[in-house]
């Protein structure tokens, strides 16, 4: 009985200890961030190629080296909860379009575009390689 009581009290103590965290410390993130690309569109060029186009926002922070790069990632959709990496590349000099050769026209793909850049000032406590949030379009099998 005493052993059970000690285990229960210890469990309650641990639960209380781990539930008391300062969320401000966990949520706060220092440093600069990049805005996401705007107006991402997808159009079919021919039976094997699609063209991605987007706009780069004007509000690039002055702490970033210019021109920014663009990171493109393509994932094949296997099912509702699973995707597989199919392709990724980083394009220099702030391009606003990219032509992608679709490996299998019958499959569905998620194509994600993110801005990528380096900070002018390097800080050992933070990464100088910054990615924006991604914008994604879906390619559902080509006719």
mmCIF file of C-alpha atoms in Angstrom:
data_model
loop_
_atom_site.group_PDB
_atom_site.id
_atom_site.type_symbol
_atom_site.label_atom_id
_atom_site.label_comp_id
_atom_site.label_asym_id
_atom_site.label_seq_id
_atom_site.Cartn_x
_atom_site.Cartn_y
_atom_site.Cartn_z
ATOM 1 C CA UNK A 1 0.000 0.000 0.000
ATOM 2 C CA UNK A 2 2.796 2.411 0.919
ATOM 3 C CA UNK A 3 4.620 1.634 -2.334
ATOM 4 C CA UNK A 4 1.489 2.429 -4.377
ATOM 5 C CA UNK A 5 0.990 5.709 -2.517
ATOM 6 C CA UNK A 6 4.605 6.765 -3.153
ATOM 7 C CA UNK A 7 4.292 5.927 -6.861
ATOM 8 C CA UNK A 8 1.048 7.928 -7.152
ATOM 9 C CA UNK A 9 2.505 10.943 -5.349
ATOM 10 C CA UNK A 10 5.678 10.784 -7.462
ATOM 11 C CA UNK A 11 3.636 10.576 -10.649
ATOM 12 C CA UNK A 12 1.547 13.590 -9.658
ATOM 13 C CA UNK A 13 4.680 15.543 -8.772
ATOM 14 C CA UNK A 14 6.266 14.741 -12.152
ATOM 15 C CA UNK A 15 3.070 15.636 -13.980
ATOM 16 C CA UNK A 16 2.901 19.003 -12.228
ATOM 17 C CA UNK A 17 6.604 19.655 -12.767
ATOM 18 C CA UNK A 18 6.514 18.975 -16.520
ATOM 19 C CA UNK A 19 3.264 20.831 -17.114
ATOM 20 C CA UNK A 20 4.694 24.065 -15.687
ATOM 21 C CA UNK A 21 6.686 25.486 -18.582
ATOM 22 C CA UNK A 22 7.170 29.017 -19.759
ATOM 23 C CA UNK A 23 5.507 28.980 -23.221
ATOM 24 C CA UNK A 24 6.949 32.413 -24.020
ATOM 25 C CA UNK A 25 10.442 30.946 -23.976
ATOM 26 C CA UNK A 26 9.429 28.049 -26.222
ATOM 27 C CA UNK A 27 7.460 30.154 -28.713
ATOM 28 C CA UNK A 28 9.912 33.030 -29.033
ATOM 29 C CA UNK A 29 12.235 32.809 -32.008
ATOM 30 C CA UNK A 30 14.905 35.412 -32.519
ATOM 31 C CA UNK A 31 16.207 36.480 -35.880
ATOM 32 C CA UNK A 32 14.934 37.465 -39.282
ATOM 33 C CA UNK A 33 12.362 35.658 -41.441
ATOM 34 C CA UNK A 34 11.516 35.689 -45.126
ATOM 35 C CA UNK A 35 8.008 36.226 -46.533
ATOM 36 C CA UNK A 36 6.453 33.457 -48.623
ATOM 37 C CA UNK A 37 6.260 33.665 -52.409
ATOM 38 C CA UNK A 38 3.018 35.110 -53.767
ATOM 39 C CA UNK A 39 0.630 34.109 -56.575
ATOM 40 C CA UNK A 40 2.039 30.620 -57.129
ATOM 41 C CA UNK A 41 0.493 29.105 -60.261
ATOM 42 C CA UNK A 42 0.938 25.924 -62.267
ATOM 43 C CA UNK A 43 0.273 25.463 -65.965
ATOM 44 C CA UNK A 44 0.853 22.552 -68.298
ATOM 45 C CA UNK A 45 3.415 23.244 -71.039
ATOM 46 C CA UNK A 46 3.229 19.921 -72.887
ATOM 47 C CA UNK A 47 2.588 16.239 -72.133
ATOM 48 C CA UNK A 48 5.706 15.948 -69.897
ATOM 49 C CA UNK A 49 6.302 19.477 -68.530
ATOM 50 C CA UNK A 50 4.614 21.976 -66.233
ATOM 51 C CA UNK A 51 5.554 25.587 -65.564
ATOM 52 C CA UNK A 52 5.532 27.055 -62.065
ATOM 53 C CA UNK A 53 5.345 30.849 -61.771
ATOM 54 C CA UNK A 54 5.312 33.062 -58.664
ATOM 55 C CA UNK A 55 6.053 36.564 -57.448
ATOM 56 C CA UNK A 56 8.753 37.462 -54.964
ATOM 57 C CA UNK A 57 7.422 39.907 -52.345
ATOM 58 C CA UNK A 58 8.956 43.385 -52.135
ATOM 59 C CA UNK A 59 9.191 43.145 -48.343
ATOM 60 C CA UNK A 60 12.491 41.248 -48.156
ATOM 61 C CA UNK A 61 14.141 42.247 -44.841
ATOM 62 C CA UNK A 62 17.237 44.407 -45.193
ATOM 63 C CA UNK A 63 19.126 41.902 -43.030
ATOM 64 C CA UNK A 64 19.055 39.427 -45.949
ATOM 65 C CA UNK A 65 21.632 39.196 -48.731
ATOM 66 C CA UNK A 66 20.156 39.869 -52.163
ATOM 67 C CA UNK A 67 19.248 38.366 -54.513
ATOM 68 C CA UNK A 68 17.440 35.599 -52.617
ATOM 69 C CA UNK A 69 17.288 32.036 -53.906
ATOM 70 C CA UNK A 70 14.202 29.933 -54.550
ATOM 71 C CA UNK A 71 13.885 26.386 -53.217
ATOM 72 C CA UNK A 72 11.563 24.008 -55.075
ATOM 73 C CA UNK A 73 10.489 20.669 -53.653
ATOM 74 C CA UNK A 74 8.313 18.062 -55.360
ATOM 75 C CA UNK A 75 6.674 15.200 -53.468
ATOM 76 C CA UNK A 76 4.747 12.313 -54.972
ATOM 77 C CA UNK A 77 1.460 11.689 -53.205
ATOM 78 C CA UNK A 78 1.223 7.981 -52.367
ATOM 79 C CA UNK A 79 -1.985 8.196 -50.327
ATOM 80 C CA UNK A 80 -3.835 10.651 -48.108
ATOM 81 C CA UNK A 81 -1.211 10.520 -45.351
ATOM 82 C CA UNK A 82 1.997 9.641 -47.211
ATOM 83 C CA UNK A 83 4.213 11.475 -49.695
ATOM 84 C CA UNK A 84 7.605 10.556 -51.121
ATOM 85 C CA UNK A 85 10.340 13.012 -52.136
ATOM 86 C CA UNK A 86 10.580 13.145 -55.932
ATOM 87 C CA UNK A 87 12.782 16.187 -56.644
ATOM 88 C CA UNK A 88 14.263 19.327 -55.111
ATOM 89 C CA UNK A 89 16.489 22.129 -56.297
ATOM 90 C CA UNK A 90 17.641 25.597 -55.283
ATOM 91 C CA UNK A 91 17.596 28.297 -57.975
ATOM 92 C CA UNK A 92 19.897 31.335 -57.700
ATOM 93 C CA UNK A 93 19.211 34.991 -58.524
ATOM 94 C CA UNK A 94 15.551 35.294 -57.455
ATOM 95 C CA UNK A 95 13.858 33.596 -60.421
ATOM 96 C CA UNK A 96 10.078 33.783 -60.829
ATOM 97 C CA UNK A 97 9.457 30.682 -62.936
ATOM 98 C CA UNK A 98 10.607 27.098 -63.327
ATOM 99 C CA UNK A 99 9.783 24.326 -65.806
ATOM 100 C CA UNK A 100 9.521 20.876 -64.254
ATOM 101 C CA UNK A 101 9.595 17.573 -66.140
ATOM 102 C CA UNK A 102 6.961 15.319 -64.601
ATOM 103 C CA UNK A 103 8.386 11.806 -64.048
ATOM 104 C CA UNK A 104 5.026 9.996 -64.232
ATOM 105 C CA UNK A 105 2.060 11.863 -65.704
ATOM 106 C CA UNK A 106 -0.450 9.518 -64.044
ATOM 107 C CA UNK A 107 0.592 10.322 -60.463
ATOM 108 C CA UNK A 108 -0.280 13.216 -58.158
ATOM 109 C CA UNK A 109 2.433 15.603 -56.925
ATOM 110 C CA UNK A 110 2.734 18.462 -54.447
ATOM 111 C CA UNK A 111 5.036 21.197 -55.767
ATOM 112 C CA UNK A 112 6.258 23.564 -53.039
ATOM 113 C CA UNK A 113 8.121 26.839 -53.570
ATOM 114 C CA UNK A 114 10.016 28.645 -50.771
ATOM 115 C CA UNK A 115 12.316 31.640 -50.645
ATOM 116 C CA UNK A 116 15.802 30.901 -49.332
ATOM 117 C CA UNK A 117 18.474 33.355 -48.338
ATOM 118 C CA UNK A 118 21.429 34.130 -46.124
ATOM 119 C CA UNK A 119 21.630 36.795 -43.472
ATOM 120 C CA UNK A 120 24.220 39.537 -43.922
ATOM 121 C CA UNK A 121 25.361 39.273 -40.306
ATOM 122 C CA UNK A 122 26.295 35.803 -39.095
ATOM 123 C CA UNK A 123 25.421 34.867 -35.486
ATOM 124 C CA UNK A 124 26.767 31.599 -34.063
ATOM 125 C CA UNK A 125 23.564 31.194 -32.011
ATOM 126 C CA UNK A 126 21.214 31.252 -35.016
ATOM 127 C CA UNK A 127 21.188 29.823 -38.504
ATOM 128 C CA UNK A 128 22.143 32.283 -41.224
ATOM 129 C CA UNK A 129 20.371 30.139 -43.839
ATOM 130 C CA UNK A 130 16.686 31.170 -43.791
ATOM 131 C CA UNK A 131 13.700 29.565 -45.548
ATOM 132 C CA UNK A 132 10.261 31.122 -45.897
ATOM 133 C CA UNK A 133 7.047 29.228 -45.392
ATOM 134 C CA UNK A 134 6.216 27.235 -48.500
ATOM 135 C CA UNK A 135 3.417 27.751 -50.971
ATOM 136 C CA UNK A 136 2.175 24.520 -52.582
ATOM 137 C CA UNK A 137 0.225 23.621 -55.704
ATOM 138 C CA UNK A 138 -1.101 20.169 -56.540
ATOM 139 C CA UNK A 139 -0.572 18.449 -59.879
ATOM 140 C CA UNK A 140 -3.172 15.703 -60.256
ATOM 141 C CA UNK A 141 -2.202 13.508 -63.178
ATOM 142 C CA UNK A 142 -1.803 15.053 -66.592
ATOM 143 C CA UNK A 143 -4.228 14.276 -69.432
#
